[in-house]
Amino acid sequence: MQTIRIKTASTASGDDADRARTGPGRDLSPLLAGAATAVGAVGLTLALMDTDTPLRGPCAVFFLFAAPAVAIGAALRGLDPLGRLVCAVAGAIVLNMLVTQGMLAVHRWSVRGGVIAVTALSVLMLALATTRRRPKRTETTEVTGKPEKE
């Protein structure tokens, strides 16, 4: 698979440079990411505190799907954006179903326990994805491309 490269404003020409301008209202991704984080945090808080509010259900469901999807998406950095999105959403659904099936199999069903389990697994996956190391490159010479001898 290939990664799609996006032209930046400095490499764009003429009309493309006008459309790629940054400014108020041009780049909403940080704002949307912050809003999603806030909704997820509210969902986690409301689910763990067991409060009786109409926002508890939608916010908790958003958290239960967004947290594993973000963790899985972080691990799939090499995929193109659409494939990454599909795999992350499918993985989030699978993780939630596995937690649910595990809790039902051992007869220990609880909403709070499920939220804690999904949170712990999501944090673990995100930590593993962000701390994984790439293989070290050896220094090569410009001409031959072979490793230098010491």
PDB file of C-alpha atoms in Angstrom:
ATOM      1  CA  MET A   1       0.000   0.000   0.000  1.00  0.00           C
ATOM      2  CA  GLN A   2       1.104   3.529  -0.628  1.00  0.00           C
ATOM      3  CA  THR A   3       0.794   6.501   1.617  1.00  0.00           C
ATOM      4  CA  ILE A   4      -0.913   9.444  -0.008  1.00  0.00           C
ATOM      5  CA  ARG A   5       1.183  12.598   0.113  1.00  0.00           C
ATOM      6  CA  ILE A   6      -0.620  15.913   0.482  1.00  0.00           C
ATOM      7  CA  LYS A   7       0.843  19.087  -0.967  1.00  0.00           C
ATOM      8  CA  THR A   8       1.561  21.821   1.514  1.00  0.00           C
ATOM      9  CA  ALA A   9       0.868  25.490   0.895  1.00  0.00           C
ATOM     10  CA  SER A  10       4.538  26.152   0.094  1.00  0.00           C
ATOM     11  CA  THR A  11       4.610  23.585  -2.724  1.00  0.00           C
ATOM     12  CA  ALA A  12       1.182  24.441  -4.115  1.00  0.00           C
ATOM     13  CA  SER A  13       0.994  26.759  -7.094  1.00  0.00           C
ATOM     14  CA  GLY A  14      -1.302  29.660  -7.980  1.00  0.00           C
ATOM     15  CA  ASP A  15      -4.944  28.866  -7.276  1.00  0.00           C
ATOM     16  CA  ASP A  16      -4.086  25.941  -5.004  1.00  0.00           C
ATOM     17  CA  ALA A  17      -2.150  28.285  -2.717  1.00  0.00           C
ATOM     18  CA  ASP A  18      -5.256  30.442  -2.212  1.00  0.00           C
ATOM     19  CA  ARG A  19      -7.345  27.454  -1.189  1.00  0.00           C
ATOM     20  CA  ALA A  20      -4.632  26.008   1.102  1.00  0.00           C
ATOM     21  CA  ARG A  21      -4.450  29.208   3.139  1.00  0.00           C
ATOM     22  CA  THR A  22      -4.582  28.905   6.886  1.00  0.00           C
ATOM     23  CA  GLY A  23      -6.599  31.180   9.067  1.00  0.00           C
ATOM     24  CA  PRO A  24      -9.761  31.336  11.145  1.00  0.00           C
ATOM     25  CA  GLY A  25     -12.144  28.568  10.147  1.00  0.00           C
ATOM     26  CA  ARG A  26      -9.708  26.901   7.711  1.00  0.00           C
ATOM     27  CA  ASP A  27      -8.371  24.057   9.830  1.00  0.00           C
ATOM     28  CA  LEU A  28     -10.960  22.492  12.120  1.00  0.00           C
ATOM     29  CA  SER A  29      -9.178  19.212  12.915  1.00  0.00           C
ATOM     30  CA  PRO A  30      -7.616  20.396  16.219  1.00  0.00           C
ATOM     31  CA  LEU A  31     -10.970  21.802  17.298  1.00  0.00           C
ATOM     32  CA  LEU A  32     -12.786  18.570  16.432  1.00  0.00           C
ATOM     33  CA  ALA A  33     -10.125  16.489  18.186  1.00  0.00           C
ATOM     34  CA  GLY A  34     -10.510  18.601  21.316  1.00  0.00           C
ATOM     35  CA  ALA A  35     -14.300  18.346  21.202  1.00  0.00           C
ATOM     36  CA  ALA A  36     -14.107  14.565  20.763  1.00  0.00           C
ATOM     37  CA  THR A  37     -11.718  14.306  23.695  1.00  0.00           C
ATOM     38  CA  ALA A  38     -14.052  16.386  25.858  1.00  0.00           C
ATOM     39  CA  VAL A  39     -17.092  14.283  24.928  1.00  0.00           C
ATOM     40  CA  GLY A  40     -15.140  11.086  25.621  1.00  0.00           C
ATOM     41  CA  ALA A  41     -13.961  12.377  28.993  1.00  0.00           C
ATOM     42  CA  VAL A  42     -17.509  13.367  29.926  1.00  0.00           C
ATOM     43  CA  GLY A  43     -18.740   9.920  28.857  1.00  0.00           C
ATOM     44  CA  LEU A  44     -16.092   8.179  30.942  1.00  0.00           C
ATOM     45  CA  THR A  45     -16.834  10.340  33.959  1.00  0.00           C
ATOM     46  CA  LEU A  46     -20.602   9.917  33.732  1.00  0.00           C
ATOM     47  CA  ALA A  47     -20.322   6.141  33.271  1.00  0.00           C
ATOM     48  CA  LEU A  48     -17.976   5.691  36.226  1.00  0.00           C
ATOM     49  CA  MET A  49     -19.922   8.024  38.538  1.00  0.00           C
ATOM     50  CA  ASP A  50     -23.218   6.303  37.658  1.00  0.00           C
ATOM     51  CA  THR A  51     -25.079   9.603  37.358  1.00  0.00           C
ATOM     52  CA  ASP A  52     -28.641   9.712  36.093  1.00  0.00           C
ATOM     53  CA  THR A  53     -28.543  12.128  33.166  1.00  0.00           C
ATOM     54  CA  PRO A  54     -29.700  11.846  29.550  1.00  0.00           C
ATOM     55  CA  LEU A  55     -26.138  12.533  28.340  1.00  0.00           C
ATOM     56  CA  ARG A  56     -24.712   9.465  30.052  1.00  0.00           C
ATOM     57  CA  GLY A  57     -25.709   6.950  27.388  1.00  0.00           C
ATOM     58  CA  PRO A  58     -24.571   8.747  24.206  1.00  0.00           C
ATOM     59  CA  CYS A  59     -21.360  10.072  25.752  1.00  0.00           C
ATOM     60  CA  ALA A  60     -20.432   6.687  27.256  1.00  0.00           C
ATOM     61  CA  VAL A  61     -21.090   4.885  23.955  1.00  0.00           C
ATOM     62  CA  PHE A  62     -18.965   7.490  22.152  1.00  0.00           C
ATOM     63  CA  PHE A  63     -16.136   6.873  24.622  1.00  0.00           C
ATOM     64  CA  LEU A  64     -16.441   3.085  24.333  1.00  0.00           C
ATOM     65  CA  PHE A  65     -15.983   3.284  20.563  1.00  0.00           C
ATOM     66  CA  ALA A  66     -13.604   6.244  20.304  1.00  0.00           C
ATOM     67  CA  ALA A  67     -11.005   5.147  22.873  1.00  0.00           C
ATOM     68  CA  PRO A  68     -10.154   1.780  21.262  1.00  0.00           C
ATOM     69  CA  ALA A  69     -10.439   3.262  17.763  1.00  0.00           C
ATOM     70  CA  VAL A  70      -7.868   5.951  18.574  1.00  0.00           C
ATOM     71  CA  ALA A  71      -5.523   3.380  20.105  1.00  0.00           C
ATOM     72  CA  ILE A  72      -5.806   1.039  17.134  1.00  0.00           C
ATOM     73  CA  GLY A  73      -5.512   3.919  14.681  1.00  0.00           C
ATOM     74  CA  ALA A  74      -2.275   5.021  16.356  1.00  0.00           C
ATOM     75  CA  ALA A  75      -0.849   1.539  15.832  1.00  0.00           C
ATOM     76  CA  LEU A  76      -1.731   1.555  12.126  1.00  0.00           C
ATOM     77  CA  ARG A  77       0.340   4.545  11.068  1.00  0.00           C
ATOM     78  CA  GLY A  78       1.434   2.982   7.785  1.00  0.00           C
ATOM     79  CA  LEU A  79      -2.027   2.588   6.245  1.00  0.00           C
ATOM     80  CA  ASP A  80      -3.813   5.103   4.080  1.00  0.00           C
ATOM     81  CA  PRO A  81      -6.423   7.186   5.957  1.00  0.00           C
ATOM     82  CA  LEU A  82      -9.534   5.303   4.788  1.00  0.00           C
ATOM     83  CA  GLY A  83      -8.069   1.871   5.533  1.00  0.00           C
ATOM     84  CA  ARG A  84      -6.868   3.097   8.890  1.00  0.00           C
ATOM     85  CA  LEU A  85     -10.340   4.406   9.750  1.00  0.00           C
ATOM     86  CA  VAL A  86     -12.084   1.177   8.730  1.00  0.00           C
ATOM     87  CA  CYS A  87      -9.634  -1.009  10.654  1.00  0.00           C
ATOM     88  CA  ALA A  88      -9.788   1.215  13.745  1.00  0.00           C
ATOM     89  CA  VAL A  89     -13.603   1.205  13.868  1.00  0.00           C
ATOM     90  CA  ALA A  90     -13.768  -2.562  13.260  1.00  0.00           C
ATOM     91  CA  GLY A  91     -11.138  -3.146  15.949  1.00  0.00           C
ATOM     92  CA  ALA A  92     -13.056  -0.983  18.412  1.00  0.00           C
ATOM     93  CA  ILE A  93     -16.215  -2.993  17.809  1.00  0.00           C
ATOM     94  CA  VAL A  94     -14.292  -6.256  18.246  1.00  0.00           C
ATOM     95  CA  LEU A  95     -12.640  -5.077  21.471  1.00  0.00           C
ATOM     96  CA  ASN A  96     -15.981  -4.031  22.971  1.00  0.00           C
ATOM     97  CA  MET A  97     -17.562  -7.342  22.014  1.00  0.00           C
ATOM     98  CA  LEU A  98     -14.654  -9.341  23.457  1.00  0.00           C
ATOM     99  CA  VAL A  99     -14.881  -7.479  26.761  1.00  0.00           C
ATOM    100  CA  THR A 100     -18.648  -8.045  26.821  1.00  0.00           C
ATOM    101  CA  GLN A 101     -18.348 -11.754  25.995  1.00  0.00           C
ATOM    102  CA  GLY A 102     -15.618 -12.222  28.591  1.00  0.00           C
ATOM    103  CA  MET A 103     -17.699 -10.598  31.294  1.00  0.00           C
ATOM    104  CA  LEU A 104     -20.760 -12.643  30.374  1.00  0.00           C
ATOM    105  CA  ALA A 105     -18.750 -15.880  30.258  1.00  0.00           C
ATOM    106  CA  VAL A 106     -17.494 -15.449  33.806  1.00  0.00           C
ATOM    107  CA  HIS A 107     -20.874 -14.152  35.051  1.00  0.00           C
ATOM    108  CA  ARG A 108     -19.394 -10.827  36.214  1.00  0.00           C
ATOM    109  CA  TRP A 109     -21.369  -8.324  34.141  1.00  0.00           C
ATOM    110  CA  SER A 110     -21.212  -4.696  35.248  1.00  0.00           C
ATOM    111  CA  VAL A 111     -21.288  -1.451  33.321  1.00  0.00           C
ATOM    112  CA  ARG A 112     -18.539   0.095  35.420  1.00  0.00           C
ATOM    113  CA  GLY A 113     -16.336  -2.992  35.030  1.00  0.00           C
ATOM    114  CA  GLY A 114     -16.798  -2.983  31.270  1.00  0.00           C
ATOM    115  CA  VAL A 115     -15.889   0.688  30.989  1.00  0.00           C
ATOM    116  CA  ILE A 116     -12.799   0.139  33.138  1.00  0.00           C
ATOM    117  CA  ALA A 117     -11.749  -2.906  31.085  1.00  0.00           C
ATOM    118  CA  VAL A 118     -12.144  -1.097  27.753  1.00  0.00           C
ATOM    119  CA  THR A 119     -10.272   1.917  29.150  1.00  0.00           C
ATOM    120  CA  ALA A 120      -7.408  -0.219  30.435  1.00  0.00           C
ATOM    121  CA  LEU A 121      -7.066  -2.141  27.170  1.00  0.00           C
ATOM    122  CA  SER A 122      -7.216   1.066  25.130  1.00  0.00           C
ATOM    123  CA  VAL A 123      -4.541   2.749  27.256  1.00  0.00           C
ATOM    124  CA  LEU A 124      -2.359  -0.359  27.002  1.00  0.00           C
ATOM    125  CA  MET A 125      -2.698  -0.490  23.202  1.00  0.00           C
ATOM    126  CA  LEU A 126      -2.009   3.234  22.884  1.00  0.00           C
ATOM    127  CA  ALA A 127       1.054   2.966  25.131  1.00  0.00           C
ATOM    128  CA  LEU A 128       2.401   0.049  23.109  1.00  0.00           C
ATOM    129  CA  ALA A 129       1.773   1.861  19.830  1.00  0.00           C
ATOM    130  CA  THR A 130       3.480   5.064  20.898  1.00  0.00           C
ATOM    131  CA  THR A 131       6.500   3.430  22.536  1.00  0.00           C
ATOM    132  CA  ARG A 132       7.305   0.835  19.929  1.00  0.00           C
ATOM    133  CA  ARG A 133      10.748   1.312  18.513  1.00  0.00           C
ATOM    134  CA  ARG A 134      11.788   1.266  14.924  1.00  0.00           C
ATOM    135  CA  PRO A 135      14.914  -0.678  14.019  1.00  0.00           C
ATOM    136  CA  LYS A 136      18.069   1.394  14.251  1.00  0.00           C
ATOM    137  CA  ARG A 137      19.670   2.336  10.975  1.00  0.00           C
ATOM    138  CA  THR A 138      23.350   1.847  10.460  1.00  0.00           C
ATOM    139  CA  GLU A 139      25.398   4.640   9.038  1.00  0.00           C
ATOM    140  CA  THR A 140      26.085   4.199   5.343  1.00  0.00           C
ATOM    141  CA  THR A 141      28.504   5.859   3.038  1.00  0.00           C
ATOM    142  CA  GLU A 142      27.190   8.176   0.348  1.00  0.00           C
ATOM    143  CA  VAL A 143      28.930   6.420  -2.543  1.00  0.00           C
ATOM    144  CA  THR A 144      28.598   2.685  -1.921  1.00  0.00           C
ATOM    145  CA  GLY A 145      25.600   2.448   0.350  1.00  0.00           C
ATOM    146  CA  LYS A 146      27.413  -0.175   2.439  1.00  0.00           C
ATOM    147  CA  PRO A 147      27.988   0.098   6.194  1.00  0.00           C
ATOM    148  CA  GLU A 148      31.213   1.779   7.181  1.00  0.00           C
ATOM    149  CA  LYS A 149      33.908  -0.283   8.894  1.00  0.00           C
ATOM    150  CA  GLU A 150      35.224   0.991  12.184  1.00  0.00           C
TER     151      GLU A 150
END
